[in-house]
Short mmCIF file of C-alpha atoms in Angstrom, two decimals:
data_model
loop_
_atom_site.label_atom_id
_atom_site.label_comp_id
_atom_site.label_asym_id
_atom_site.label_seq_id
_atom_site.Cartn_x
_atom_site.Cartn_y
_atom_site.Cartn_z
CA MET Q 1 -68.78 240.64 76.19
CA GLN Q 2 -66.56 238.98 73.16
CA ASP Q 3 -63.49 240.89 72.06
CA LEU Q 4 -63.82 241.18 68.60
CA PRO Q 5 -60.30 241.00 66.80
CA LEU Q 6 -58.72 243.85 65.06
CA TRP Q 7 -59.56 243.21 61.59
CA LEU Q 8 -63.20 242.64 62.64
CA ASP Q 9 -63.45 246.17 63.70
CA LEU Q 10 -61.34 247.63 60.35
CA TRP Q 11 -63.76 245.49 58.04
CA ARG Q 12 -66.73 246.93 60.23
CA TRP Q 13 -65.65 250.18 59.24
CA CYS Q 14 -65.01 249.48 55.89
CA HIS Q 15 -68.50 248.32 55.91
CA ALA Q 16 -70.13 251.17 57.08
CA LEU Q 17 -67.85 253.19 54.69
CA LEU Q 18 -69.41 250.95 51.44
CA GLY Q 19 -73.21 251.21 53.22
CA VAL Q 20 -73.41 255.23 52.10
CA GLY Q 21 -72.63 253.98 48.77
CA THR Q 22 -75.23 251.35 48.56
CA CYS Q 23 -77.74 253.12 49.93
CA ALA Q 24 -76.85 255.73 47.32
CA ALA Q 25 -77.41 252.97 44.33
CA SER Q 26 -80.47 251.63 46.27
CA THR Q 27 -82.35 255.15 45.76
CA LEU Q 28 -80.74 256.25 42.38
CA PRO Q 29 -83.31 254.39 40.36
CA LEU Q 30 -85.93 256.17 41.84
CA ILE Q 31 -84.40 259.62 41.62
CA THR Q 32 -83.63 258.38 38.00
CA ALA Q 33 -87.39 257.72 37.49
CA LEU Q 34 -88.81 260.74 38.92
CA THR Q 35 -86.17 262.65 36.22
CA LEU Q 36 -87.43 261.30 33.40
CA LEU Q 37 -91.35 261.94 34.45
CA ILE Q 38 -90.30 265.87 34.99
CA GLY Q 39 -89.02 265.78 31.55
CA ARG Q 40 -93.07 265.86 30.80
CA ARG Q 41 -93.31 268.83 31.52
CA GLY Q 42 -90.40 270.79 30.06
CA GLN Q 43 -86.51 270.21 30.03
CA ALA Q 44 -86.88 267.45 28.20
CA ARG Q 45 -83.00 267.04 26.57
CA LEU Q 46 -81.85 268.22 30.12
CA CYS Q 47 -83.74 265.16 32.03
CA ALA Q 48 -83.17 262.59 29.39
CA SER Q 49 -79.08 263.59 29.75
CA GLY Q 50 -79.44 263.55 33.41
CA ALA Q 51 -81.37 260.48 33.92
CA ALA Q 52 -78.44 258.41 31.84
CA ARG Q 53 -75.73 260.15 34.22
CA LEU Q 54 -77.79 258.94 36.96
CA ALA Q 55 -78.42 255.47 35.62
CA ARG Q 56 -74.42 254.98 35.02
CA LEU Q 57 -73.88 256.34 38.59
CA GLY Q 58 -76.13 253.89 40.22
CA TYR Q 59 -75.28 251.16 38.14
CA ALA Q 60 -71.81 251.50 39.74
CA LEU Q 61 -72.81 252.29 42.75
CA ALA Q 62 -74.61 249.01 42.91
CA TRP Q 63 -71.48 246.54 42.62
CA LEU Q 64 -70.39 248.25 46.10
CA GLY Q 65 -73.14 246.02 47.45
CA LEU Q 66 -71.55 242.56 46.71
CA PRO Q 67 -68.50 243.24 48.63
CA ALA Q 68 -70.73 244.44 51.75
CA MET Q 69 -72.92 241.49 51.59
CA GLY Q 70 -70.30 239.17 51.54
CA GLY Q 71 -68.30 240.85 54.14
CA SER Q 72 -71.73 240.67 56.42
CA TYR Q 73 -72.03 236.91 55.75
CA LEU Q 74 -68.31 236.27 57.29
CA THR Q 75 -68.85 238.63 59.86
CA LEU Q 76 -71.78 237.14 61.07
CA LEU Q 77 -70.36 233.46 60.81
CA TYR Q 78 -67.42 234.07 62.79
CA THR Q 79 -69.50 235.94 65.31
CA LEU Q 80 -71.96 232.89 65.83
CA ARG Q 81 -69.33 230.52 66.14
CA GLY Q 82 -67.42 232.71 68.75
CA VAL Q 83 -71.11 232.49 71.10
CA ASN Q 84 -71.86 229.56 70.31
CA THR Q 85 -69.71 226.54 71.39
CA ALA Q 86 -71.96 223.36 69.18
CA PRO Q 87 -71.23 223.63 65.53
CA MET Q 88 -73.03 226.26 63.64
CA PRO Q 89 -74.42 225.70 60.47
CA VAL Q 90 -72.67 227.07 57.67
CA SER Q 91 -75.09 226.77 54.86
CA PRO Q 92 -76.16 229.84 53.20
CA LEU Q 93 -79.73 228.90 53.79
CA ALA Q 94 -79.57 228.37 57.38
CA PRO Q 95 -82.34 230.74 59.07
CA ALA Q 96 -79.39 232.69 60.24
CA MET Q 97 -77.98 233.25 57.10
CA LEU Q 98 -81.21 233.66 55.06
CA PRO Q 99 -81.71 237.51 55.66
CA ILE Q 100 -78.15 237.83 53.90
CA THR Q 101 -78.53 235.19 51.45
CA LEU Q 102 -82.07 236.48 50.41
CA THR Q 103 -80.49 240.08 50.52
CA ALA Q 104 -77.98 239.27 47.78
CA LEU Q 105 -80.00 237.78 45.59
CA VAL Q 106 -82.50 240.62 45.81
CA TRP Q 107 -79.50 242.77 45.45
CA LEU Q 108 -78.51 240.84 42.40
CA ALA Q 109 -81.71 240.96 40.55
CA GLY Q 110 -81.46 244.96 41.13
CA LEU Q 111 -78.07 245.08 39.88
CA PHE Q 112 -79.20 243.17 36.39
CA CYS Q 113 -82.16 245.62 36.46
CA ALA Q 114 -79.96 248.84 37.19
CA TRP Q 115 -77.10 247.71 34.05
CA LEU Q 116 -80.70 247.09 31.78
CA LEU Q 117 -81.68 250.76 32.94
CA LYS Q 118 -77.77 251.87 31.72
CA ARG Q 119 -77.93 250.23 28.58
CA ALA Q 120 -81.39 251.79 27.91
CA CYS Q 121 -80.49 255.28 28.74
CA ALA Q 122 -77.25 255.37 26.54
CA ARG Q 123 -79.13 254.17 23.63
CA ALA Q 124 -82.37 255.88 23.87
CA PRO Q 125 -81.54 259.29 21.69
CA LEU Q 126 -81.61 262.94 23.05
CA PRO Q 127 -84.76 265.04 22.93
CA PRO Q 128 -84.18 267.29 19.78
CA LEU Q 129 -82.64 271.03 20.87
CA ARG Q 130 -85.38 273.30 21.32
CA ARG Q 131 -85.41 276.71 22.23
CA ASN Q 132 -89.43 277.09 23.00
CA ALA Q 133 -90.05 275.62 26.90
CA GLU Q 134 -93.04 274.42 25.92
CA GLU Q 135 -92.25 272.34 23.19
CA ASP Q 136 -89.27 270.61 25.10
CA ARG Q 137 -90.73 267.86 26.79
CA TYR Q 138 -91.74 264.19 25.56
CA THR Q 139 -94.41 262.17 26.16
CA THR Q 140 -94.37 259.09 29.06
CA ALA Q 141 -94.51 256.08 26.00
CA ALA Q 142 -91.07 257.83 24.87
CA VAL Q 143 -89.57 257.03 28.12
CA ARG Q 144 -92.01 253.94 29.52
CA ASP Q 145 -89.42 251.33 28.95
CA ARG Q 146 -86.57 253.42 31.19
CA LEU Q 147 -89.07 253.77 33.80
CA GLN Q 148 -89.90 250.38 33.94
CA LEU Q 149 -86.30 249.33 34.49
CA SER Q 150 -85.83 251.71 37.13
CA LEU Q 151 -88.76 251.17 38.99
CA LEU Q 152 -87.67 247.51 38.71
CA ALA Q 153 -84.35 248.42 39.92
CA ALA Q 154 -85.69 250.50 42.84
CA GLY Q 155 -88.07 247.73 43.73
CA CYS Q 156 -85.80 245.03 44.15
CA PHE Q 157 -83.20 247.32 46.24
CA PHE Q 158 -86.02 248.53 48.42
CA ALA Q 159 -87.24 244.71 48.97
CA SER Q 160 -83.30 244.21 50.50
CA TYR Q 161 -84.11 246.67 53.00
CA VAL Q 162 -87.14 244.25 53.80
CA THR Q 163 -85.39 241.13 53.59
CA GLN Q 164 -81.84 241.80 55.74
CA ASN Q 165 -84.20 242.34 58.49
CA TRP Q 166 -86.80 239.55 58.41
CA PRO Q 167 -86.39 237.14 61.05
CA PHE Q 168 -86.05 233.88 59.44
CA ALA Q 169 -84.75 232.03 62.52
CA GLY Q 170 -88.62 232.59 64.30
CA LEU Q 171 -90.34 235.53 65.06
CA PRO Q 172 -90.14 237.37 68.39
CA ALA Q 173 -92.28 236.17 71.04
CA GLY Q 174 -95.76 237.93 71.60
CA LEU Q 175 -95.82 238.89 68.03
CA THR Q 176 -97.30 237.87 65.17
CA ALA Q 177 -96.38 237.71 61.44
CA GLN Q 178 -98.78 240.45 60.35
CA ALA Q 179 -97.27 242.77 62.99
CA VAL Q 180 -93.54 241.51 62.19
CA PHE Q 181 -94.31 242.51 58.60
CA PHE Q 182 -95.45 245.90 59.33
CA ALA Q 183 -92.69 246.42 62.14
CA VAL Q 184 -90.30 245.71 59.00
CA PHE Q 185 -91.82 247.37 56.25
CA SER Q 186 -92.09 250.35 58.21
CA ASN Q 187 -88.28 250.50 59.07
CA ALA Q 188 -87.47 249.56 55.31
CA LEU Q 189 -89.41 252.98 54.30
CA HIS Q 190 -87.87 254.97 56.63
CA ASN Q 191 -84.47 253.52 56.09
CA TYR Q 192 -84.75 253.62 52.02
CA PHE Q 193 -86.19 257.62 52.36
CA MET Q 194 -83.18 258.33 54.51
CA ALA Q 195 -81.11 256.97 51.61
CA PHE Q 196 -82.08 259.44 49.32
CA ALA Q 197 -79.16 261.77 50.94
CA PRO Q 198 -76.58 259.56 50.23
CA ALA Q 199 -77.54 259.42 46.57
CA GLY Q 200 -77.78 263.19 46.45
CA ALA Q 201 -74.70 263.91 47.79
CA LEU Q 202 -72.68 261.51 46.04
CA ALA Q 203 -74.32 262.54 42.80
CA LEU Q 204 -73.56 266.13 43.72
CA PHE Q 205 -69.74 265.01 43.96
CA PHE Q 206 -69.16 262.96 41.09
CA LEU Q 207 -71.44 266.27 38.89
CA ALA Q 208 -68.63 268.52 40.64
CA VAL Q 209 -65.74 266.17 39.63
CA ALA Q 210 -67.27 266.46 36.05
CA ARG Q 211 -67.56 269.94 35.64
CA PRO Q 212 -64.61 271.48 37.62
CA SER Q 213 -65.02 275.04 35.81
CA MET Q 214 -68.71 275.86 34.90
CA PRO Q 215 -68.35 278.57 32.17
CA ASP Q 216 -71.44 280.92 31.40
CA GLY Q 217 -73.95 279.57 28.80
CA PRO Q 218 -77.03 277.43 28.29
CA ASN Q 219 -75.00 274.27 29.37
CA ALA Q 220 -73.58 275.80 32.91
CA GLN Q 221 -77.38 276.75 33.44
CA ASP Q 222 -78.38 272.84 32.63
CA ALA Q 223 -75.26 271.84 35.21
CA GLN Q 224 -76.63 274.48 37.67
CA ARG Q 225 -80.30 273.01 37.36
CA ALA Q 226 -78.89 269.45 37.81
CA ALA Q 227 -77.13 270.33 40.67
CA ARG Q 228 -79.98 271.95 42.09
CA TRP Q 229 -82.18 268.73 41.90
CA CYS Q 230 -79.12 266.51 43.58
CA ALA Q 231 -79.06 268.61 46.60
CA LEU Q 232 -82.68 268.62 47.06
CA TRP Q 233 -82.61 264.93 47.33
CA ALA Q 234 -79.60 265.29 49.54
CA MET Q 235 -81.07 267.72 51.63
CA ILE Q 236 -85.01 266.13 52.32
CA GLY Q 237 -83.50 262.78 53.00
CA TYR Q 238 -81.97 263.07 56.56
CA ILE Q 239 -84.25 266.29 57.78
CA PRO Q 240 -87.21 264.28 59.25
CA PHE Q 241 -84.60 262.01 60.89
CA CYS Q 242 -82.73 265.32 62.75
CA LEU Q 243 -86.08 266.52 63.43
CA ASP Q 244 -86.87 263.44 65.09
CA ARG Q 245 -83.84 262.90 66.88
CA TRP Q 246 -83.30 266.64 68.28
CA GLY Q 247 -86.96 266.98 69.33
CA LEU Q 248 -85.61 263.63 71.41
CA VAL Q 249 -82.75 265.57 72.89
CA ILE Q 250 -84.89 269.15 73.38
CA GLY Q 251 -86.98 267.18 75.12
CA PHE Q 252 -85.09 265.23 77.71
CA ALA Q 253 -82.91 268.52 78.18
CA LEU Q 254 -86.30 270.23 79.10
CA ARG Q 255 -87.13 268.07 81.80
CA GLY Q 256 -83.84 268.32 83.47
CA ASN Q 257 -82.85 264.84 84.52
CA GLY Q 258 -80.18 264.90 82.15
CA LEU Q 259 -79.82 262.47 79.00
CA PRO Q 260 -80.61 259.07 79.27
CA GLY Q 261 -77.44 256.51 78.69
CA TRP Q 262 -78.61 255.63 74.91
CA LEU Q 263 -79.08 259.10 73.36
CA GLY Q 264 -76.05 261.12 74.59
CA PRO Q 265 -73.35 259.08 72.30
CA GLN Q 266 -75.97 259.50 69.24
CA ILE Q 267 -75.39 263.69 69.86
CA PRO Q 268 -72.17 263.88 67.94
CA PRO Q 269 -72.46 261.74 64.80
CA LEU Q 270 -76.02 263.75 64.82
CA ALA Q 271 -74.40 266.79 65.12
CA LEU Q 272 -72.14 265.91 61.80
CA LEU Q 273 -75.18 264.83 60.19
CA THR Q 274 -76.89 268.30 61.00
CA ALA Q 275 -73.95 270.23 59.44
CA ALA Q 276 -74.03 267.74 56.28
CA VAL Q 277 -78.00 269.15 55.86
CA ALA Q 278 -77.07 272.85 56.43
CA CYS Q 279 -74.17 272.34 53.66
CA TRP Q 280 -76.93 270.82 50.99
CA SER Q 281 -79.75 273.25 52.10
CA THR Q 282 -77.37 276.35 51.55
CA LEU Q 283 -76.34 274.58 47.96
CA PHE Q 284 -80.09 274.14 46.88
CA ALA Q 285 -81.12 277.81 48.05
CA LEU Q 286 -78.16 278.85 45.85
CA PRO Q 287 -78.63 279.77 41.97
CA ARG Q 288 -75.32 278.09 41.08
CA PRO Q 289 -74.51 275.62 43.65
CA LEU Q 290 -71.54 274.39 41.08
CA ARG Q 291 -69.68 277.54 42.13
CA CYS Q 292 -69.55 276.38 45.89
CA ASN Q 293 -67.16 272.98 45.65
CA THR Q 294 -66.32 273.43 48.99
CA LEU Q 295 -69.93 273.05 50.36
CA ILE Q 296 -70.49 269.74 48.26
CA PHE Q 297 -67.09 268.22 49.13
CA LEU Q 298 -68.01 269.32 52.76
CA GLY Q 299 -71.22 267.44 52.86
CA LEU Q 300 -69.95 264.25 51.45
CA PHE Q 301 -66.88 264.41 53.92
CA LEU Q 302 -69.78 264.74 57.03
CA LEU Q 303 -71.89 262.36 55.58
CA LEU Q 304 -68.84 259.91 55.65
CA ALA Q 305 -67.30 261.15 59.25
CA ARG Q 306 -71.17 260.51 61.01
CA ALA Q 307 -70.27 257.29 59.30
CA SER Q 308 -66.81 256.63 60.66
CA TYR Q 309 -67.73 258.05 64.30
CA PRO Q 310 -68.82 255.21 66.25
CA PHE Q 311 -65.25 253.46 65.10
CA ILE Q 312 -63.12 256.54 65.76
CA ARG Q 313 -64.52 256.55 69.13
CA ASN Q 314 -63.84 252.97 69.54
CA PHE Q 315 -60.54 252.97 68.76
CA VAL Q 316 -59.51 256.19 70.63
CA PHE Q 317 -61.66 255.20 74.05
CA PRO Q 318 -61.52 251.31 73.74
CA GLY Q 319 -63.74 249.54 76.21
#
């Protein structure tokens, strides 16, 4: 087994933390689109204002994808040179490098769409403030351009989940291109759905930082609604994954033969993730979640701790 240098281990740790932000950036455009669509039924002013904030956050976080992919390229290049004595092609168009190259290009296209979306949301006038909830809505035509840009950005970011796992160097033995496509596409859907959790967690965090004190009044009520909307996405993103993994743990435990070697190391990060989901679920159930900043910060901390756990374990227990 090849011993990785310390700098590479540290970079992989940083890459895992950057992955929390890039996952959030990939799904924030879709959450923005859903926020705009809700405004057709009511709370139009709140939805338009919230969509603008989500678009700004998504555009800022999307920049994290560039250093993450650059580091992935260098890491892959170093790994290939370490396991092969023959000269390795360093061209970005080499089959081994194509997943990162195409992912970076697709991500840049999504970043450009996210920038256009941020500008469109910033330039769009807010709907007039209305006291009647039945009249506080807008039509789809009023937000069509922002919806299109958000869906384009979300589509580009989702495509990056497909390109980074596609076997450009050659199909696995015994599998057809159709079988590989369905496997890669279903895995991309699974990972993209889980990315809703970091998006909601970071949106909650920045909302809490921007509004440290919530005085009583209509604006405070709107902020609480926005916080519950973010907590909803943070909560549902990891619930299917946690249920599936805990089901495996309980199933193997009931058999009485002990846990398999590959499942045991997954329990501590799974416990951290479950605790984070519990924080977000509690925030969603509360009528005023922004009054509980401790749970907001704790949920994000547990998410980052889960990403850091494998590297901390390797540093503490090497080998």
